[in-house]
Coordinates of C-alpha atoms and ligand atoms in Angstrom, one line a residue:
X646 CA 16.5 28.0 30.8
X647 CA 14.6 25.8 28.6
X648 CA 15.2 22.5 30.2
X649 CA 12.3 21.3 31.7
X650 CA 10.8 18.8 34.1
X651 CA 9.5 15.8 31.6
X652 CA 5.8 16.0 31.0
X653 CA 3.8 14.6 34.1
X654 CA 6.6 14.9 36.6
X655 CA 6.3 17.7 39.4
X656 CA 9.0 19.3 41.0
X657 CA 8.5 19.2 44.9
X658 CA 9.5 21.8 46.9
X659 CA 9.2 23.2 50.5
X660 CA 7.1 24.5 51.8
X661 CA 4.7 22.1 49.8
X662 CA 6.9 19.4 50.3
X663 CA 6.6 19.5 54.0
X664 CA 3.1 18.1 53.4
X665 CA 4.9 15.3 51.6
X666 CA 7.4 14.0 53.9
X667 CA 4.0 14.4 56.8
X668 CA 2.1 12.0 54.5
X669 CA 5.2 9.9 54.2
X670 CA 6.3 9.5 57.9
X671 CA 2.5 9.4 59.0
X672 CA 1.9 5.9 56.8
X673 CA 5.5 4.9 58.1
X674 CA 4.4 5.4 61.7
X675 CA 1.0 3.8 61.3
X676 CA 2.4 0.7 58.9
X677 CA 4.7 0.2 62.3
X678 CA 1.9 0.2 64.5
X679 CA 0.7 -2.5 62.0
X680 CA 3.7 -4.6 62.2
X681 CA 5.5 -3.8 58.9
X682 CA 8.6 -3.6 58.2
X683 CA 10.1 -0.9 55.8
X684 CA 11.0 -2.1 52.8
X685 CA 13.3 -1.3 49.8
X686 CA 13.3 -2.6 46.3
X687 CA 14.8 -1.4 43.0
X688 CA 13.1 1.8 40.9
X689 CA 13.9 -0.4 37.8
X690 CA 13.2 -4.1 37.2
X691 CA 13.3 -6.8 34.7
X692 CA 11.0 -6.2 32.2
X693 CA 9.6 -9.8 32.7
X694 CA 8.2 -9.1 36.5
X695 CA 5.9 -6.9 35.5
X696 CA 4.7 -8.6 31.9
X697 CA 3.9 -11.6 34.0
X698 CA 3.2 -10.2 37.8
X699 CA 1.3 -7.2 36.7
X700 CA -0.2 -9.1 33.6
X701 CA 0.2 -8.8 29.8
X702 CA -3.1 -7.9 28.6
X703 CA -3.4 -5.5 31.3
X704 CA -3.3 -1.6 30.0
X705 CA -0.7 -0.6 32.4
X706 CA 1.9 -3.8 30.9
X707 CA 0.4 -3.2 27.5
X708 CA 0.3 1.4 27.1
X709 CA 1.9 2.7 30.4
X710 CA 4.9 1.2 31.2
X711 CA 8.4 3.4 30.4
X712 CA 10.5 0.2 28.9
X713 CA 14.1 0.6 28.0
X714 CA 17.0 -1.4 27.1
X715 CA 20.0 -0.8 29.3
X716 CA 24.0 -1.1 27.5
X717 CA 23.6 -4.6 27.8
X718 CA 20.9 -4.8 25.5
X719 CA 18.5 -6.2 28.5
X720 CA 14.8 -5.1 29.0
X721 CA 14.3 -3.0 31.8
X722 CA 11.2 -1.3 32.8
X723 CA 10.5 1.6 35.4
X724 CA 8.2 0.1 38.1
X725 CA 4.7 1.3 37.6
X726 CA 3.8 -0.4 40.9
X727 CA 5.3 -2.1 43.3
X728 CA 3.9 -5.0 44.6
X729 CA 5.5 -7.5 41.7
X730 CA 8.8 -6.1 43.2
X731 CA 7.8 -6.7 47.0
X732 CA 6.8 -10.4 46.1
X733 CA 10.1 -10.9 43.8
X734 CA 12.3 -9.5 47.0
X735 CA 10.3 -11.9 49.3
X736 CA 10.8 -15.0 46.6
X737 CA 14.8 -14.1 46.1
X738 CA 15.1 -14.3 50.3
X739 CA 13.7 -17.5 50.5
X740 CA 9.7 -17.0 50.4
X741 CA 9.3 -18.7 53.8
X742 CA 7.0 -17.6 56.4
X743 CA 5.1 -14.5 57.0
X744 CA 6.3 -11.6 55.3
X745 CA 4.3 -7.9 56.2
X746 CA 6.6 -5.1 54.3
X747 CA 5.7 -1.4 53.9
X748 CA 7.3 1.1 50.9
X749 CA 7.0 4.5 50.0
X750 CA 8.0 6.3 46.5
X751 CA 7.9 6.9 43.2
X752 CA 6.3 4.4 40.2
X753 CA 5.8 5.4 36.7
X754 CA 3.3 5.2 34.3
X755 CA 3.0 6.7 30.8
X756 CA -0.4 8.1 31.3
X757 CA -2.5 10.9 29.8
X758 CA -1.0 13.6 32.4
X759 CA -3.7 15.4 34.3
X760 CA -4.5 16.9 37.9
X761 CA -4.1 14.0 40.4
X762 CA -2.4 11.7 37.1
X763 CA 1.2 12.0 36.7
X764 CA 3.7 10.3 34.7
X765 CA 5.8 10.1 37.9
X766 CA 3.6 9.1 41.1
X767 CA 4.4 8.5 44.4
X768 CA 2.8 6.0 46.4
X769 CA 2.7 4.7 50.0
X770 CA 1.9 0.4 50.7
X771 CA 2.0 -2.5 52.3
X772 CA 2.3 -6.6 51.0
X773 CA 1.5 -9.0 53.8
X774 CA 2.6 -12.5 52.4
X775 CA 1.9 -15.9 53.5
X776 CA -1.3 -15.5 54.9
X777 CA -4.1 -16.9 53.3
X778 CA -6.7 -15.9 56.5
X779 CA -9.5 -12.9 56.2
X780 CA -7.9 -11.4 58.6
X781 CA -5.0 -10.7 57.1
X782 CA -7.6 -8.5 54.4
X783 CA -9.2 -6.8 57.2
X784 CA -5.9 -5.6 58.9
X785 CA -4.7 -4.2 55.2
X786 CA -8.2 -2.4 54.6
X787 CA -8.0 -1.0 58.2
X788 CA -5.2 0.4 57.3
X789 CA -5.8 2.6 54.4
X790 CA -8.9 4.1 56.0
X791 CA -6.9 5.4 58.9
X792 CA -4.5 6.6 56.4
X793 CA -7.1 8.6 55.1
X794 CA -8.5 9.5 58.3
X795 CA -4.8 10.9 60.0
X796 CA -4.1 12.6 56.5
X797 CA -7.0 14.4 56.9
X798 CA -9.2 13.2 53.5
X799 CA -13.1 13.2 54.5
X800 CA -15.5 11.4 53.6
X801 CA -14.1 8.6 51.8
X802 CA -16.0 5.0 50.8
X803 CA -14.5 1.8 51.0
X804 CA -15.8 0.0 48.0
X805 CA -15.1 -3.6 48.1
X806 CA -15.5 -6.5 45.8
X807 CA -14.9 -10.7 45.9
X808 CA -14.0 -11.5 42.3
X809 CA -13.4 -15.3 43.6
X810 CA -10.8 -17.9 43.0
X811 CA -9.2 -19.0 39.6
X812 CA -11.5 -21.5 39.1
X813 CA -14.7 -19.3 40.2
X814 CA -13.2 -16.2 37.5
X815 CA -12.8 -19.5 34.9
X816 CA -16.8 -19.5 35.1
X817 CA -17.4 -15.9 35.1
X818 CA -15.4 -15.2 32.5
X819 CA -17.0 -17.9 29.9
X820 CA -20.3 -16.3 30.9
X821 CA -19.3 -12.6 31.0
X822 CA -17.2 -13.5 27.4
X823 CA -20.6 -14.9 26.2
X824 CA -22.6 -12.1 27.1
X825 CA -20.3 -9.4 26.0
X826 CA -19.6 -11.2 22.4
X827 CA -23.6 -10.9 22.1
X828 CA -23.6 -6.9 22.4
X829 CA -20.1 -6.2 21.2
X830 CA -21.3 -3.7 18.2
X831 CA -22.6 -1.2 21.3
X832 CA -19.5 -1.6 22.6
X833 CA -16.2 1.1 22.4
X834 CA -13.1 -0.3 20.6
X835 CA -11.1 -0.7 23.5
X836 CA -13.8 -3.0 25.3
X837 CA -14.1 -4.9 22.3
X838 CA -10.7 -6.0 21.6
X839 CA -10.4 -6.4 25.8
X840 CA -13.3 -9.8 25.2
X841 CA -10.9 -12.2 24.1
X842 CA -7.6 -11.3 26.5
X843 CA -9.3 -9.8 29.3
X844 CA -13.1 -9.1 29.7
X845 CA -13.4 -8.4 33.6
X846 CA -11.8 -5.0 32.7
X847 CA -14.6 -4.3 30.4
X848 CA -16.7 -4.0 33.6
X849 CA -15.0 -1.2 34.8
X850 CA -14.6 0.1 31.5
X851 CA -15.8 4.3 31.8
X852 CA -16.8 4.8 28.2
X853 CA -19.5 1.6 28.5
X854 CA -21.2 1.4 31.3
X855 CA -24.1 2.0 30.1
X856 CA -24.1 -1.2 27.9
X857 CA -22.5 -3.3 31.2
X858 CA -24.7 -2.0 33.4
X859 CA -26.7 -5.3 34.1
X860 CA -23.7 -7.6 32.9
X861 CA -23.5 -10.6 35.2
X862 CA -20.7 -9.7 38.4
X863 CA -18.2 -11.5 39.8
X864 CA -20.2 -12.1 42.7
X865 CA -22.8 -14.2 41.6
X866 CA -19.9 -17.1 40.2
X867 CA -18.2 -17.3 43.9
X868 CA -17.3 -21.0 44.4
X869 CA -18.2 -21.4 48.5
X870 CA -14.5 -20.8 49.8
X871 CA -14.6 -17.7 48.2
X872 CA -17.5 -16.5 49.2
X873 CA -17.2 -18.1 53.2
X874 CA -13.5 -16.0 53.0
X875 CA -16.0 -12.7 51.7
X876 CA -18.2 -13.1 54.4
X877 CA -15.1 -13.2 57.4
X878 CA -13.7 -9.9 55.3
X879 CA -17.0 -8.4 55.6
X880 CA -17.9 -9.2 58.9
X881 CA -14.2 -8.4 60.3
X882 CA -14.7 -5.1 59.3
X883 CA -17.9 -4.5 60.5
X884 CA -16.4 -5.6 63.9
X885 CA -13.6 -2.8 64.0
X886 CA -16.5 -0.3 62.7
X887 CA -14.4 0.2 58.9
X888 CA -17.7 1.1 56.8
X889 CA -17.3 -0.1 53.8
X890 CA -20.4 -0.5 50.3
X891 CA -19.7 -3.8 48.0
X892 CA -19.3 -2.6 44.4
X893 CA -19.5 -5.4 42.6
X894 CA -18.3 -4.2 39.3
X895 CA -15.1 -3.5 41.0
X896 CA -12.5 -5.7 39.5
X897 CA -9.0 -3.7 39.7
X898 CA -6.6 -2.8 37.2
X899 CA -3.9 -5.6 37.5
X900 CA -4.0 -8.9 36.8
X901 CA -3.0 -10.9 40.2
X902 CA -5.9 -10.2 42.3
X903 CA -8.1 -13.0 43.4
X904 CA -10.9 -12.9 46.0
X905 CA -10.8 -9.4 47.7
X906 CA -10.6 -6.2 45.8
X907 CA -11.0 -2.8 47.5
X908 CA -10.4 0.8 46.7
X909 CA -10.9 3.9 48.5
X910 CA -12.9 6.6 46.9
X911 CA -13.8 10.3 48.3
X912 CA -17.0 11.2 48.0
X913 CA -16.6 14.6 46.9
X914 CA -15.2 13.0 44.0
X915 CA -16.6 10.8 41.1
X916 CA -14.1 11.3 38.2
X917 CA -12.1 8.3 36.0
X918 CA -9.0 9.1 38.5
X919 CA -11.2 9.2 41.4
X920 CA -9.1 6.0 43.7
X921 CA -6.9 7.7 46.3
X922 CA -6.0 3.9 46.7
X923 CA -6.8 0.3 46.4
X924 CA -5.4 -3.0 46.4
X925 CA -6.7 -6.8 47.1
X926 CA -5.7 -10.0 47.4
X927 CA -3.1 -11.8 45.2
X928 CA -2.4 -15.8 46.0
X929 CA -1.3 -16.3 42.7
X930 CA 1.5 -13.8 42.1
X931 CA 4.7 -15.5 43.7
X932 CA 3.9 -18.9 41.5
X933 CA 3.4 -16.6 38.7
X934 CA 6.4 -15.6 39.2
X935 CA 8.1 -19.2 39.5
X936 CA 7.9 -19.3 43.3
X937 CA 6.4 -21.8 45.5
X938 CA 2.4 -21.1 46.4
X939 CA 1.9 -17.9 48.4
X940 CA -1.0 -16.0 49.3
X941 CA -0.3 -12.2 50.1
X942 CA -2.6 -9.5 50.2
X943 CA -1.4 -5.6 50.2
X944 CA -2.8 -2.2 49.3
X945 CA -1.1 1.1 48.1
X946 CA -2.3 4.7 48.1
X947 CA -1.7 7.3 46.3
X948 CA 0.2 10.6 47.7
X949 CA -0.7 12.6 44.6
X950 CA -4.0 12.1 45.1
X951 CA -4.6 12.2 48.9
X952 CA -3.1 15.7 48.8
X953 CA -5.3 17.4 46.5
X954 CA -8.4 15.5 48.0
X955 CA -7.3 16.5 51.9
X956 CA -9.0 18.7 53.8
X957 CA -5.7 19.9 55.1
X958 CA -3.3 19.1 57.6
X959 CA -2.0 21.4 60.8
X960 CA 1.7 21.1 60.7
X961 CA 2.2 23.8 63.0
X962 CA 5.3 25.7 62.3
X963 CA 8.4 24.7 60.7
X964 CA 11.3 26.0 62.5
X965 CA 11.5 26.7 66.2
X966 CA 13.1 30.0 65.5
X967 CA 15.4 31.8 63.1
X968 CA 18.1 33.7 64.5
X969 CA 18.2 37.1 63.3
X970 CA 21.8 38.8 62.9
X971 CA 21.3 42.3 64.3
X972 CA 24.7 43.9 62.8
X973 CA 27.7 42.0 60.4
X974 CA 29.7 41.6 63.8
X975 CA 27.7 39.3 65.1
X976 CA 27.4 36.9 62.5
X977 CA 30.2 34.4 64.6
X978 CA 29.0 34.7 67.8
X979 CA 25.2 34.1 65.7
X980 CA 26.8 31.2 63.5
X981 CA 27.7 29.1 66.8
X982 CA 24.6 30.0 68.9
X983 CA 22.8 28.3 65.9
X984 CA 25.1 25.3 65.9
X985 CA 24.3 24.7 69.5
X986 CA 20.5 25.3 69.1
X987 CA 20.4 22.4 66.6
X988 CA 22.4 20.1 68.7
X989 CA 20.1 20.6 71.3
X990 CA 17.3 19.2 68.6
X991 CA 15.7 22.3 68.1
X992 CA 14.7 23.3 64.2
X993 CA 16.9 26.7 63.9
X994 CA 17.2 28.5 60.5
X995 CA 19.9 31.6 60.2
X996 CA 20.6 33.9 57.2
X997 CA 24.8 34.4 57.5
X998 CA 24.2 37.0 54.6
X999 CA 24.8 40.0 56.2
X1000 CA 20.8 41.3 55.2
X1001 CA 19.0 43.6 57.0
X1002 CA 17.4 43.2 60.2
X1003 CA 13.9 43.8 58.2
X1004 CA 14.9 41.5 56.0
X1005 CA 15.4 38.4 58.4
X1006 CA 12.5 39.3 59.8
X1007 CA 10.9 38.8 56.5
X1008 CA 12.5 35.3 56.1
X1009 CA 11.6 34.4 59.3
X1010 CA 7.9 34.9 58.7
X1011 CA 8.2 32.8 55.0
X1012 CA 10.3 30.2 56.6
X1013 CA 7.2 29.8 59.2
X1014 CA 8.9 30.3 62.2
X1015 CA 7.7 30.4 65.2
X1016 CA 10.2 32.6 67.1
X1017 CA 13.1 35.2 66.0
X1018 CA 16.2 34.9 68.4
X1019 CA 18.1 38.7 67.8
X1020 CA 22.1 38.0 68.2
X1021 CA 23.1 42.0 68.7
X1022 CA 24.2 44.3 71.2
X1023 CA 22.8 42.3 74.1
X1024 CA 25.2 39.2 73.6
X1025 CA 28.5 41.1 75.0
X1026 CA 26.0 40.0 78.1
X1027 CA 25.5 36.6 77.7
X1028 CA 21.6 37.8 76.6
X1029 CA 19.6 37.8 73.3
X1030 CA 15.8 39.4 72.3
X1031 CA 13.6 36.7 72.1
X1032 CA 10.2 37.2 70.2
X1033 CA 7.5 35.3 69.9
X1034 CA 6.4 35.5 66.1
X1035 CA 3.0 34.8 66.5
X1036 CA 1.9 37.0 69.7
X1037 CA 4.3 40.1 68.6
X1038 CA 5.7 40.1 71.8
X1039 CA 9.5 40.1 72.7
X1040 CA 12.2 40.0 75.4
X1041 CA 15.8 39.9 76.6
X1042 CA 16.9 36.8 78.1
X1043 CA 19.8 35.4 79.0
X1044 CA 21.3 32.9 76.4
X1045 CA 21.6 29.9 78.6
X1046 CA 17.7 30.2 78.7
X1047 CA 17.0 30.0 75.2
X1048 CA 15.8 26.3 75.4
X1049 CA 14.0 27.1 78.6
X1050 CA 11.9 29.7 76.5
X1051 CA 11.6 27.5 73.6
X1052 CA 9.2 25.1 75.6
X1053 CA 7.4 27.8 77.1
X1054 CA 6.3 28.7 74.0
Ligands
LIG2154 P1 -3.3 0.8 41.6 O1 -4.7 0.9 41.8 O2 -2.7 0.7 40.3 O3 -2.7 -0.4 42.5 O4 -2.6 2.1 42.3 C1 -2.9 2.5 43.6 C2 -3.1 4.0 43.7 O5 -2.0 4.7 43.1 C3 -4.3 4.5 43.0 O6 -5.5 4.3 43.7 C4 -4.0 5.9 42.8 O7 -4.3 6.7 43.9 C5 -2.5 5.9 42.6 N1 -2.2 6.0 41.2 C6 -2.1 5.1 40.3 N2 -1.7 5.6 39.1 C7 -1.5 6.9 39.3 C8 -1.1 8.0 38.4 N3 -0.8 7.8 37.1 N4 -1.0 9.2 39.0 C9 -1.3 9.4 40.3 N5 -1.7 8.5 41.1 C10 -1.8 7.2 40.6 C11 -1.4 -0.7 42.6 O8 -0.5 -0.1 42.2 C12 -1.2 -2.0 43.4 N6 0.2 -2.3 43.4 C13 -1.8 -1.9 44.8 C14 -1.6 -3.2 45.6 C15 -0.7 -3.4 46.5 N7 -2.3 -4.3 45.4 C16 -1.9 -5.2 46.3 N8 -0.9 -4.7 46.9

C-alpha cells in the first residue's frame, strides 16, 4: 500500500503505546492530586484565537500553524497548543472564579519533522485561572518536575525566567530594540526582521547567540511588583525543595506570557528541541481575547519528548494471563472461562484460532503475559494447568481457584 502516515505524524502502537497511555494516566492522576479538573476542548478552532492568543508575530501563528477553510468558507486552524483554547472555554462559561483544568492530546505544528519534533504532537497540561498569587506558579512548576520525576526522566533543570509586566517588557523592549538595531548587520535574517515585531525572541534566537550574548535581559527592567512576585516564586520553590537555575534569556515562544517563564530541560540534552516542557504566566490572554481581566498561569509537556529522554519505566506485565486452547474442542468451554476472567477485572488475552499449543505459547510471551491458563483435558474436571510464565513452573488447579492463584502470583 502506498498510503502513508503524513510526514511528521507517528503511528502508535502497542506494545509502545502502553508507555503512552502510562504517561497519560500518570499526569492525569497527579493533575488530580493537584486539584484539576480534566478538561476537553475542540482539536480545531477559530483561526482568530490563536492569531491573537498565541500572537501574530509569533513563528508558531506566522510558519507552523495547519490553517484551513472549512465548506463554509470560515478560517479554521488545527490547535498548535492549547492553552488559547482552555482560556476561550473558561471565557464562554462565564470566566468567573478560580478555574484549574488539566488536558491531554494531540496539537499541530508545521515544523521541520525530526526525532522528538513532529508535525503531530501530543501533550499533557494544566491552566490555573484567576489567580494572580505566586503560589499559584509554584504549584504549576511543582508539577511538571514530578511529572518528570514519576515518568522516569533524570536529571532535568528547571530554568526559570521573570520577563515582567507590560509595562516593565514596554522598557525592555525600547532598550533591547535599541541595542539590537545597532548590531543588526551581525545578525541572521530571521533575527533581523524579528526587531521591529518582536525582538524578545531574538534572545532566544539559536543561530545568534553569540552576538546576544551580553544583550540586556529581561531581568534587569522588572518594575518592583514583578520582581517582589519573582522573589515569592523563587522562594516557594525553594521551600518545597524544586531546584530550579534562572536563565535569564529565557523568554518562551508565545506571545501571552508575562512575569514567570519556565521550562524543563534534561541535562543529557542541549539541542534546539531540547524543552520536554514549559509554560509561564499569562494575565493578559483572556482580555486579549475580549474577556474581562484574568490572570492564569499553566504549563504543558511534551509526551514525545519525555519518552525518548526517559530512563524507562517498569510497567510490569501486561496481561494477567492468556488462556491457551489445548485442542479445537475446547475453544467454548475456553471462550467463557475468558469472559468470566475479565469480569472478575483481571487482564485476560485468548487466541480462538484454533493455533497450536506452541503457538499460544508464543503469543503469550509477545503479548507479555504473566501466566498461561491451559483449557484441555483437565476441564471435564472442573481443573486447568496453570503456569507461571516467568518462573517456568506449572500446575493443575481447580478452576474456581484461578483468581485465588492469580494474586498469589
Ligand atoms: P510550548 O513550549 O510551545 O508551550 O510547548 C510545550 C512543550 O510541547 C515543549 O516543551 C515540547 O516538549 C512540546 N512540543 C512543542 N512543539 C513540539 C513539536 N513540534 N514536537 C514535539 N514536541 C513539541 C505551549 O504549548 C504552551 N501552551 C504551554 C503553556 C501552558 N503555557 C501556559 N500554559
Amino acid at each position: 500500500m502506498d498510503i502513508r502516515a503524513p510526514k511528521g505524524t507517528d503511528d502508535i502502537l502497542p506494545p509502545e503505546s502502553h508507555l503512552w497511555r502510562h504517561a497519560v494516566t500518570t499526569f492525569d492522576n497527579l493533575a488530580q492530586r493537584y486539584g484539576y479538573g480534566l478538561t476537553l476542548t475542540p482539536l480545531f478552532e477559530q483561526t482568530e484565537l490563536f492569531a491573537r492568543g498565541v500572537g501574530e508575530d509569533t513563528e508558531v501563528v506566522e510558519k507552523q500553524m495547519y490553517t484551513f477553510a472549512d465548506r463554509k468558507g470560515r478560517s479554521l486552524t488545527l490547535r498548535p497548543e492549547a492553552t488559547a483554547s482552555v482560556v476561550r472555554a473558561y471565557l464562554s462559561g462565564g470566566g468567573d472564579g478560580v478555574f484549574k483544568g488539566s488536558y491531554s492530546g494531540p496539537m499541530f505544528r508545521y515544523e521541520r519533522p525530526q526525532k522528538g519534533r513532529r508535525r503531530q504532537f501530543y501533550q499533557v497540561g494544566v491552566e490555573y485561572i484567576g489567580e494572580a498569587g505566586p503560589f499559584a506558579d509554584v504549584e504549576v512548576i511543582e508539577l511538571g518536575y514530578r511529572y518528570l520525576q514519576e515518568m522516569g526522566v533524570p536529571d532535568v533543570a528547571v530554568q526559570l525566567n521573570s520577563i515582567g509586566d507590560v509595562a516593565d517588557r514596554q522598557t525592555f523592549r525600547t532598550v533591547l530594540q535599541e541595542w539590537l538595531r545597532e548590531r543588526q548587520e551581525l545578525l541572521s535574517p530571521d533575527a533581523r526582521r524579528r526587531i521591529e515585531g518582536n525582538p524578545m525572541r531574538v534572545l532566544d534566537s539559536k543561530a545568534d547567540t553569540e552576538v546576544t550574548a551580553d544583550a540586556p535581559t529581561p531581568a534587569e527592567f522588572l518594575g518592583s511588583d514583578s520582581a517582589a512576585h519573582f522573589a515569592v516564586v523563587r522562594s516557594g520553590l525553594e521551600r518545597i525543595g524544586i531546584p530550579y537555575v534562572i536563565e535569564p534569556r529565557l523568554v518562551r515562544g508565545l506571545d501571552y506570557y508575562n512575569r514567570t517563564v519556565f521550562e524543563y530541560v534534561p541535562r543529557q540534552y542541549g539541542a534546539a528541541q531540547s524543552a520536554v516542557g514549559g509554560g509561564g504566566r499569562y494575565d493578559g490572554l483572556a482580555e486579549v481575547l475580549g474577556g474581562r481581566p484574568t490572570p492564569g498561569v499553566g504549563l504543558a509537556m511534551g509526551l514525545d519528548r519525555i519518552l525518548l529522554a526517559s530512563d524507562g519505566v517498569d510497567l510490569g506485565p501486561l496481561l494477567d494471563a492468556f488462556i491457551v486452547v489445548a485442542e479445537p474442542g475446547n475453544t467454548s468451554d475456553a471462550v467463557g472461562l475468558a469472559s468470566r476472567l475479565r469480569l472478575e477485572g483481571w487482564r485476560i488475552d485468548i487466541d480462538p484460532g484454533g493455533r497450536s499449543v506452541k503457538a499460544q505459547f508464543r503469543k503469550a510471551d509477545k503479548k507479555d503475559a504473566r501466566a498461561a491458563i491451559v483449557v484441555g483435558t483437565e476441564w471435564v474436571d472442573n481443573e486447568v494447568v496453570v503456569r507461571d510464565l516467568a518462573r517456568g513452573v506449572q500446575e493443575v488447579i481447580p478452576v474456581e481457584e484461578i483468581g485465588q492463584w492469580l494474586t498469589n502470583r
